[in-house]
XYZ file of C-alpha atoms in Angstrom:
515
model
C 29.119 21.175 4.038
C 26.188 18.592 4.396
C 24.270 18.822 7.414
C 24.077 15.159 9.696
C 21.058 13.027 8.312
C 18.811 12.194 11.123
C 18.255 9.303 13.025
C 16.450 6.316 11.721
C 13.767 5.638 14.734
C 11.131 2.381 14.988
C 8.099 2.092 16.701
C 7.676 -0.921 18.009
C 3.980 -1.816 19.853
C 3.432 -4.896 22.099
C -0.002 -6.050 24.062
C 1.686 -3.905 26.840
C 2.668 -0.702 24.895
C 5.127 0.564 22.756
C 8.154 1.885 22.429
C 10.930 3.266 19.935
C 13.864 2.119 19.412
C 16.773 3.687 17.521
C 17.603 1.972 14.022
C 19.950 0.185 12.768
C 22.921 -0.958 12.067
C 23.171 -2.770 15.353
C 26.359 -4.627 16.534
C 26.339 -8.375 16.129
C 24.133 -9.978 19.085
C 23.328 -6.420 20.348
C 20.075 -5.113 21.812
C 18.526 -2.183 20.111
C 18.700 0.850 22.063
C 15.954 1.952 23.506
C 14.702 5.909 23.025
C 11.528 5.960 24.926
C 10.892 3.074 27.239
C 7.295 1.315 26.965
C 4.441 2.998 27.387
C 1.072 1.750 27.796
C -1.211 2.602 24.681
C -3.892 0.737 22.434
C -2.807 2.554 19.212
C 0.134 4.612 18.090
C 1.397 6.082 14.927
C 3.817 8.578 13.639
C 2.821 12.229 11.988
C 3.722 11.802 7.731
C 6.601 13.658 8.365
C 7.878 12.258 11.296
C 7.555 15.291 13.417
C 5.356 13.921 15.855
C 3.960 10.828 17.404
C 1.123 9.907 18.906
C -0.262 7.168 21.324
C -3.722 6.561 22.154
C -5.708 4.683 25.246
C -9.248 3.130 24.075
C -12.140 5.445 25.174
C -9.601 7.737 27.533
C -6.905 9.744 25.905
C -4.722 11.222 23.085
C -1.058 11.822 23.942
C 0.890 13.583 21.554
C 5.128 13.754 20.706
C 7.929 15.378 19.476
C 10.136 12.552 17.691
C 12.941 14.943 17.910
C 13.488 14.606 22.093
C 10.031 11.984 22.656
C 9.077 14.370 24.802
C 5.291 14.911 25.838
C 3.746 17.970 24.107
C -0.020 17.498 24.740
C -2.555 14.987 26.511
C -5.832 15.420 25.915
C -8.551 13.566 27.947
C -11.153 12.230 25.714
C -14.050 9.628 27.134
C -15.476 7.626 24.579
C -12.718 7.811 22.320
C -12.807 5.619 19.106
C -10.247 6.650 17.008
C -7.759 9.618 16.210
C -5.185 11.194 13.802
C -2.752 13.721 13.923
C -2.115 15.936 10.427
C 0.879 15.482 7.924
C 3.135 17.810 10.024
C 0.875 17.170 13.461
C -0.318 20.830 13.744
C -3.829 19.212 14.268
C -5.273 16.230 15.917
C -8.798 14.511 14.732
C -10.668 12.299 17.175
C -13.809 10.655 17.122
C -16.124 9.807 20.128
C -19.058 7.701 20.740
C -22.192 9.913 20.804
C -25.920 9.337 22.465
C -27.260 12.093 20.389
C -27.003 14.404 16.896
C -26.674 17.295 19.357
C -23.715 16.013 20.573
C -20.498 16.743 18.456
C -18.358 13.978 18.418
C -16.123 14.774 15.802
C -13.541 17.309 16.441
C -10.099 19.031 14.885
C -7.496 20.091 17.912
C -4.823 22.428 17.364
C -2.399 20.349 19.114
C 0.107 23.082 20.874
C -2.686 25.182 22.141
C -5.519 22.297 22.655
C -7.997 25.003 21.286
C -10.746 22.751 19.500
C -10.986 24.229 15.842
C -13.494 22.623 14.618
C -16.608 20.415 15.572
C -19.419 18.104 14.017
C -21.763 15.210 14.042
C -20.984 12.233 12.619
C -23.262 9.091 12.973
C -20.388 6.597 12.256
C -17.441 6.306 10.422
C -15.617 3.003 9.088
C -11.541 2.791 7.488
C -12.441 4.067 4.166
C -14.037 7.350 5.822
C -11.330 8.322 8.168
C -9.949 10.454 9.313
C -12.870 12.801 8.278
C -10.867 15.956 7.645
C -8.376 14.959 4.930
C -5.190 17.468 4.999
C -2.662 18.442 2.061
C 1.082 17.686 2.672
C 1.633 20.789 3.555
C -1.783 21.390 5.306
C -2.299 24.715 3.286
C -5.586 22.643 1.795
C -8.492 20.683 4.401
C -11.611 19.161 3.208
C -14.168 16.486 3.936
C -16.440 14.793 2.354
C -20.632 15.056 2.843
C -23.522 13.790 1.239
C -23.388 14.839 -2.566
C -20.872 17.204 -1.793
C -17.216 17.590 -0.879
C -16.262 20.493 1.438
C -13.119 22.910 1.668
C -11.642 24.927 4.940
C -9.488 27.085 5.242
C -6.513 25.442 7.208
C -5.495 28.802 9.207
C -9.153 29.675 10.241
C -11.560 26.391 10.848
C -13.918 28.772 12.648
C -15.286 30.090 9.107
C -16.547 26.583 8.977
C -16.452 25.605 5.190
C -15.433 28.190 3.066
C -16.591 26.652 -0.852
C -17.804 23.266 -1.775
C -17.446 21.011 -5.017
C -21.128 19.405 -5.910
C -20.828 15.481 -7.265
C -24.289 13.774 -6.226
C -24.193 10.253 -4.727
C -19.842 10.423 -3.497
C -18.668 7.760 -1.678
C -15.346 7.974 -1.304
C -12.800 10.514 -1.490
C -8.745 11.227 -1.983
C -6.901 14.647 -1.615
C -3.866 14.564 -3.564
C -1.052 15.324 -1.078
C 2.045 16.663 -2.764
C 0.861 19.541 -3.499
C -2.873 19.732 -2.708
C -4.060 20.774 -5.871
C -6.627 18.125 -6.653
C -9.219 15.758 -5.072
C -10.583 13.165 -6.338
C -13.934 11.098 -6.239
C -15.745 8.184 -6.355
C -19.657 7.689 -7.236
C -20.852 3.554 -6.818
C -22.978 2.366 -10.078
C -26.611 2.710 -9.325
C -30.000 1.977 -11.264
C -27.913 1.164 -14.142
C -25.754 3.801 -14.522
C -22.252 3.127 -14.414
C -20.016 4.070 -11.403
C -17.551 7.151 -12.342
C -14.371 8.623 -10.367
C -14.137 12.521 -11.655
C -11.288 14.533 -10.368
C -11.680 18.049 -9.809
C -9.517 21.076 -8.881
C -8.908 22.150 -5.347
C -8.548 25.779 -6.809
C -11.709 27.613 -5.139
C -12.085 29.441 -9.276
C -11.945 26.403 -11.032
C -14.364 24.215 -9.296
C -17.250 24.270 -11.650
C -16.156 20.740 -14.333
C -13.850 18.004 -13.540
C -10.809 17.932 -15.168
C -11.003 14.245 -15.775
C -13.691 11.597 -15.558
C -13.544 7.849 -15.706
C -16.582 5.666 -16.013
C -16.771 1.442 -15.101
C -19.088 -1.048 -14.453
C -18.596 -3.933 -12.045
C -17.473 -1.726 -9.626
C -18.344 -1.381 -5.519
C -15.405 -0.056 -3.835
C -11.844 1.730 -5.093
C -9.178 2.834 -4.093
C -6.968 5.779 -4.766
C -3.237 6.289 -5.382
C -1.794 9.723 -6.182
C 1.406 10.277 -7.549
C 4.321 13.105 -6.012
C 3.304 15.991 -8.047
C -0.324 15.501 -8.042
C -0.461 15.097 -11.778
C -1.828 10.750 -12.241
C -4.015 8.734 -10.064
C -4.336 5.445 -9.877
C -7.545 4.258 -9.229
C -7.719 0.436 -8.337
C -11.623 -0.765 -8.818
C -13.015 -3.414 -7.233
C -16.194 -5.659 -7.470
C -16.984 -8.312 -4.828
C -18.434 -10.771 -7.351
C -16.405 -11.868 -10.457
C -18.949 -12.794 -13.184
C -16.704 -14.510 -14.925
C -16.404 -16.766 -12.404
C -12.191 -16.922 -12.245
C -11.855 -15.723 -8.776
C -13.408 -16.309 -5.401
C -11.679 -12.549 -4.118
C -14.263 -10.827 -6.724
C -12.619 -8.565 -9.820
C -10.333 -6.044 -9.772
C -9.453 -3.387 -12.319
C -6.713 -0.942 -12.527
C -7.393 2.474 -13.876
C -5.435 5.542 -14.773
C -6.801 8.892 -15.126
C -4.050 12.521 -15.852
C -5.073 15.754 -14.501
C -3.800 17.001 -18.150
C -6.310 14.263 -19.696
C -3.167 12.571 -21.606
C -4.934 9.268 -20.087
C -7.936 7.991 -18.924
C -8.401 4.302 -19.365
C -7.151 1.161 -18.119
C -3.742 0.302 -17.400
C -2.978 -2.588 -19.840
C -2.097 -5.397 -17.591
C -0.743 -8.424 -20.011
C -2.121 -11.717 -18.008
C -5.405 -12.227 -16.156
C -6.491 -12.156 -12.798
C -6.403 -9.674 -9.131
C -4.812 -6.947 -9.341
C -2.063 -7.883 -5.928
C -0.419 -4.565 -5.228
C 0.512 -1.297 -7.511
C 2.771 1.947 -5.872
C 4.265 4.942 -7.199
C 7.858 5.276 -6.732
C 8.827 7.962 -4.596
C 9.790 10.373 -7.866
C 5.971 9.757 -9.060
C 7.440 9.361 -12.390
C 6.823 5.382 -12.403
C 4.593 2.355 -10.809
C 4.692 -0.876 -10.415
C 2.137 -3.141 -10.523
C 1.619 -6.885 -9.499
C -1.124 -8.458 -11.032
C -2.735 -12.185 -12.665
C -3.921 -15.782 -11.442
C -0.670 -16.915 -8.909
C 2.266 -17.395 -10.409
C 1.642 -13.383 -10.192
C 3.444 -11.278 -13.200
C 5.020 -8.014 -12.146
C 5.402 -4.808 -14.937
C 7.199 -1.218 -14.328
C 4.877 1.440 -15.797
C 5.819 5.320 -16.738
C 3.024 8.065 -16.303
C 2.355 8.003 -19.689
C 1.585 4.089 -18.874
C 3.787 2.788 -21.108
C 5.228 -0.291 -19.514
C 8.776 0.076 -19.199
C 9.909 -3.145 -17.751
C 8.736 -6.653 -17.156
C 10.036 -8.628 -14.386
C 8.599 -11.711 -15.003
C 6.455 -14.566 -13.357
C 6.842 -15.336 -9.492
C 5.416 -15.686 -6.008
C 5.429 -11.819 -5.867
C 1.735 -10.131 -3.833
C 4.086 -7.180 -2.148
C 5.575 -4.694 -3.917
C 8.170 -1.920 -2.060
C 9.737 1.064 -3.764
C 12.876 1.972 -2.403
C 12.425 5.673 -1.578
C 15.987 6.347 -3.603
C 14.154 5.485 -6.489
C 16.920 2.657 -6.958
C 15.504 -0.751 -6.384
C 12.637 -2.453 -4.593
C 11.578 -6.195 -2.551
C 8.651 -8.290 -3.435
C 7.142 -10.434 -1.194
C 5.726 -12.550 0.545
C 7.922 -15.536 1.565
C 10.616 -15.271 -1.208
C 12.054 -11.432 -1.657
C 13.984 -10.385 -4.784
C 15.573 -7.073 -4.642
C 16.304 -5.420 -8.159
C 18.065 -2.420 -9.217
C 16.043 -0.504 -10.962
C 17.685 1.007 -12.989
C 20.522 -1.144 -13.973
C 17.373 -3.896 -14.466
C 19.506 -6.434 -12.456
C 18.870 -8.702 -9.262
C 21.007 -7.436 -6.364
C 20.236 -9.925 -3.843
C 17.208 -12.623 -2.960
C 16.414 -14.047 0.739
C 13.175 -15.160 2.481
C 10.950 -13.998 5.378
C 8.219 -16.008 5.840
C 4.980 -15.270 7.246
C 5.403 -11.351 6.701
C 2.315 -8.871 7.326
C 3.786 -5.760 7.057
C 7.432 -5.001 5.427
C 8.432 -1.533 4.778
C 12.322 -0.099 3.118
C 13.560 2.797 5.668
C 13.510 6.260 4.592
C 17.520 5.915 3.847
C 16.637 3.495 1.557
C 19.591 1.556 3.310
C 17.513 -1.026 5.435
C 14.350 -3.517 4.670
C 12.394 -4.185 7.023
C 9.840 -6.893 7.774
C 7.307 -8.039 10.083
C 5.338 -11.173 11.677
C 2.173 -9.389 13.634
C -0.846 -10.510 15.413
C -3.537 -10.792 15.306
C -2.963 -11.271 11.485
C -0.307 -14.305 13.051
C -0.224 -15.420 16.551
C 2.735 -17.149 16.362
C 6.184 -16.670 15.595
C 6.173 -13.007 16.031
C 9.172 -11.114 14.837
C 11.041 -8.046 13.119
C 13.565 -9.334 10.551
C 15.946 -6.053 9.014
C 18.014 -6.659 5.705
C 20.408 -4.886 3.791
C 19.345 -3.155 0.599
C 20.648 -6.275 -1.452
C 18.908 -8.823 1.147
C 21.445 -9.751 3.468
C 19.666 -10.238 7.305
C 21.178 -7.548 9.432
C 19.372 -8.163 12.633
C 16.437 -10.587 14.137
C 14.088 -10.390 17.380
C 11.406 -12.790 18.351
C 8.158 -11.755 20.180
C 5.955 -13.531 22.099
C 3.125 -10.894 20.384
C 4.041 -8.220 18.153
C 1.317 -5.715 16.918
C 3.489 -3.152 15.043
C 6.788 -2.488 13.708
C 7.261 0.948 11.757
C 9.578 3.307 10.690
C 9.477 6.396 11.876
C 8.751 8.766 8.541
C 11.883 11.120 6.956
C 12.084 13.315 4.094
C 14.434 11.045 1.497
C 16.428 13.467 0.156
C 17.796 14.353 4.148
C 19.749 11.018 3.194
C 22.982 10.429 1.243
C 22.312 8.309 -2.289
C 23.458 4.851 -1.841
C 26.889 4.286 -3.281
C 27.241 0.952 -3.353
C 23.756 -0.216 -4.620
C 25.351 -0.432 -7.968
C 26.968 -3.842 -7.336
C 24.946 -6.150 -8.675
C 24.977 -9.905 -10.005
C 26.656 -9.376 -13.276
C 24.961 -12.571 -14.545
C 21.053 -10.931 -14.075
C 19.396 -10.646 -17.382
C 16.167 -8.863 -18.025
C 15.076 -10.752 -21.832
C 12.452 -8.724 -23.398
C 11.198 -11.260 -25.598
C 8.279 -12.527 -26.955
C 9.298 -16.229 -24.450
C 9.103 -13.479 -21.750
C 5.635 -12.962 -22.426
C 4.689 -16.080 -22.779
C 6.700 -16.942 -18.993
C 9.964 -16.421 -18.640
C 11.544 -16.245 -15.335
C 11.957 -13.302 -13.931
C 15.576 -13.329 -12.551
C 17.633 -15.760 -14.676
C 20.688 -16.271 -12.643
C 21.844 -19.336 -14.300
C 22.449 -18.701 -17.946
C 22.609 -22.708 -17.514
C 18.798 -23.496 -16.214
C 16.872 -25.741 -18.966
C 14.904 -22.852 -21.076
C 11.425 -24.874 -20.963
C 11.356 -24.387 -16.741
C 9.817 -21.436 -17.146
C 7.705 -21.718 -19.608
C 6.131 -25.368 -18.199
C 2.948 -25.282 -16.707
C 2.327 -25.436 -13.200
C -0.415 -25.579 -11.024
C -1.813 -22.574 -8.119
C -0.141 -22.632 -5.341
C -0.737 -20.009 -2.536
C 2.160 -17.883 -2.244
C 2.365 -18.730 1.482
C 2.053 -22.618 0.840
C 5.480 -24.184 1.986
C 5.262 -26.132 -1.233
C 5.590 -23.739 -3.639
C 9.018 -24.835 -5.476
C 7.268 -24.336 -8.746
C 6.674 -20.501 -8.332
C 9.915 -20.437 -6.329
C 11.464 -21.984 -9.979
C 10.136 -19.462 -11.990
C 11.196 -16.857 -9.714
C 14.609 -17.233 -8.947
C 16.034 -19.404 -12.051
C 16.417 -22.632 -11.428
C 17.679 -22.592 -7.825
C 14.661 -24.386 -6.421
C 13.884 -27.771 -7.306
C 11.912 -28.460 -10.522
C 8.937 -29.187 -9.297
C 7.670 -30.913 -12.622
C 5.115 -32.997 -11.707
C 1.938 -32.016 -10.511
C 0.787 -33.039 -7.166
C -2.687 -36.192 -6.914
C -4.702 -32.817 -6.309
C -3.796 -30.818 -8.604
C -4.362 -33.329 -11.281
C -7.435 -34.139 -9.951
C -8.844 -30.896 -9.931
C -7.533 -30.282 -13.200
C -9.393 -33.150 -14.428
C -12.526 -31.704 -13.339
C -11.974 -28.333 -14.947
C -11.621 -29.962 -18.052
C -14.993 -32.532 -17.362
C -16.264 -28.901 -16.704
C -15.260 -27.179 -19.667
C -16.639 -30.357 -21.895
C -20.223 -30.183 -20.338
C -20.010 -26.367 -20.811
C -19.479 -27.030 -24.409
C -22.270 -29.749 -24.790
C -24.921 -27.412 -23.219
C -23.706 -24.191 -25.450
C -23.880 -26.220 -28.421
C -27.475 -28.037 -27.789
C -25.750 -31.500 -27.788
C -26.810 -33.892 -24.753
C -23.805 -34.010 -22.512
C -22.380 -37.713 -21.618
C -24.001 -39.132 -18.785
C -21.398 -42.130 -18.689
């Protein structure tokens, strides 16, 4: 017999604390119940698995819970405090304090249940990128931090041997532990004095440390960032340079890489239209990603680990992308949210929520939830929660909201979903060469005029209130036309072109037209 699925739990945090409530479905009008009344806090956040929680008061204290009964298990009284984290399965807590001196250690590892401190060092500063310090497997059978030139392994069940072996890579700068399992790390070395900046991933097995079992090298390149697959076997490395010399983009250039731990791949992930790269995840099997990428309207593409694209979705508003952790279907944001079955490659449902920050699907795979916060927004505040085919299920307004999350469960605790299989039976996905060239992504009109989607239109932002022409392209003809461009958008495509012309004068030694 199946055991009882747990309880879906959300942590919501206000200017006056936070609470958790339990999730839904909620009765029509209802108030969500409430599972720990508000507490005061300044931060709060929920172990990876769920286990625990933990709330934290600016420069005075680390309180720790167990999510099963929200009961306290440890405080810890820390002056100074600056910022803290609690491991995958919150064995361990990491905080960070201010410090007047080198002698004074200011970073330390806990062991929550006894409050024994494991583990203790200087560090000068630290910024988002570098914490927490200590980076912990899934599991937490593999610990290691990063150092100048050098990343460094402990042994999880012992931090009082200090670090127990050490991988050498000369001028680091960032760092990623693949978490499920721990078998790898990766690494990231800036460009410098000409030579190129490199990521090199290396075993985390203590005998076969010595050569990195794949290297990637790019110019144009000042920060990354790292996404590991479930099984530890591809990482996706997103690079990023704050200066586009090509002049496209005011946000700098972006370029997505993909590196194997087998070396099938290492190269870039061929992305079909120009411009940022907006989001990319793994879907919770690690055996796909999706990426959303080019100039706005923004193109989205389904990738396999072999990076093989697998399915195009089109042309649309899209910045967000949101796996469903059943492996089933996914939302894309911001305003306008389409929610596809995968793997029927249909359109289950469509709806808005506008002015999102944050949106999340619940570990059921059964809810969708999104949120306004501050101080991103400080108005309109609000947690909207849909249906897995984008049907609103339940609304609350805040005067200020800071935070809205699930609390974190293993998938597979869950039942599949049964009915995600009804779909629009009029959903095409047309893998054409018109695709390519801007097709809309979810044709739900067999009726809409084919040259909609293929018309020119000019950038919008996708939070602009005016953006029927992405809106067209993205949901097939339901929003108006939009086929006219606007007095500015002419205009400014006027002067692109007056642009383009004196470019062309100048390259080809002929006086441009002073008229």
């Amino acid at each position: 017999m199946a055991s009882q699925p747990p309880s879906l739990d959300i942590l919501v945090r206000e200017p006056d604390g936070f609470g958790v409530w339990s999730g839904p479905p909620y009765p029509p009008g209802s108030t969500p119940p409430q599972r720990l009344p508000k507490t005061a806090c300044s931060a709060a956040y929920f172990s990876s698995d769920g286990s625990r929680l933990l709330a934290t008061v600016a420069s005075a204290s680390a309180t720790v819970y167990d999510c099963r009964t929200l009961t306290v298990v440890r405080v810890f009284e820390l002056p100074g405090l600056l910022a803290a984290a609690l491991s995958p399965t919150g064995t361990f807590l990491q905080t960070f304090q201010k410090s007047s001196s080198p002698q004074e250690k200011n970073v330390t590892v806990w062991h929550v249940d006894t409050a024994t401190a494991l583990y203790q060092h200087f560090q000068k500063n630290m910024s988002k990128a570098t914490w927490p310090m200590v980076q912990f497997s899934a599991d937490e059978s593999v610990a290691c931090r990063m150092m100048t030139n050098e990343i460094q392994f402990f042994d999880p069940k012992d931090f009082t041997k200090g670090f127990v072996y050490k991988i050498r890579m000369p001028g680091i700068a960032a760092m990623q532990l693949a978490s499920a399992p721990g078998s790898h790390v990766a690494g990231f070395v800036p460009e410098a004095k000409g030579v190129p900046a490199s990521v090199q991933i290396f075993s985390c097995d203590k005998d076969a440390q010595g050569q990195a079992v794949a290297r990637r090298s790019f110019f144009r390149c000042s920060t990354v960032q790292f996404h590991w697959n479930k099984g530890s076997t591809g990482l996706l490395v997103l690079a990023q340079a704050d200066v586009d010399k090509t002049n496209q983009s005011y946000y700098g250039e972006t370029k997505l890489n993909y590196l194997t731990t087998d070396r099938a791949f290492e190269g870039i992930v061929p992305l079909k239209k120009d411009g940022p790269v907006h989001d990319v995840q793994w879907s919770y099997s690690g055996s796909e990603f999706a990426v959303v990428y080019g100039f706005m309207p923004a193109r989205a593409t389904i990738f396999n680990k072999k990076c093989n694209p697998l399915l195009e979705l089109g042309e649309g508003p899209y910045n967000t992308i949101r796996w469903n952790p059943k492996g089933r279907c996914f939302g894309n944001l911001p305003g306008d949210m389409a929610f596809w079955d995968y793997s029927e490659k249909k359109l289950v449902g469509k709806t808005k929520a506008e002015c999102s920050v944050t949106s999340e699907w619940s570990p059921d795979g059964r809810h969708f939830m999104t949120a306004t916060t501050a101080p991103r927004l400080q108005i309109d505040n609000g947690i909207k929660i849909f249906d897995h085919n984008g049907s609103l299920q339940f609304k609350k307004m805040f005067e200020k909201l800071y935070q809205a999350d699930w609390k974190p469960e293993a998938p597979e605790r869950f039942g599949d979903i049964a009915d995600l299989t009804t779909s629009l039976g009029s959903i095409k996905i047309e893998e054409t060469k018109k695709q390519a060239q801007g097709s809309k992504s979810a044709q739900t009109s067999s009726k809409a005029p084919a040259n909609i989607a293929a018309k020119p239109t000019a950038y919008r932002p996708p939070h602009s209130k005016n953006s029927a022409d992405v809106q067209d392209k993205l949901f097939g003809g339901l929003a108006s036309t939009g086929g006219e461009m606007s007095k500015n958008a002419l205009r400014n495509k006027k002067r692109r072109e007056k642009q383009k012309e004196k470019k062309a004068a100048e390259g080809s030694g002929a006086p441009a037209d002073d008229d």
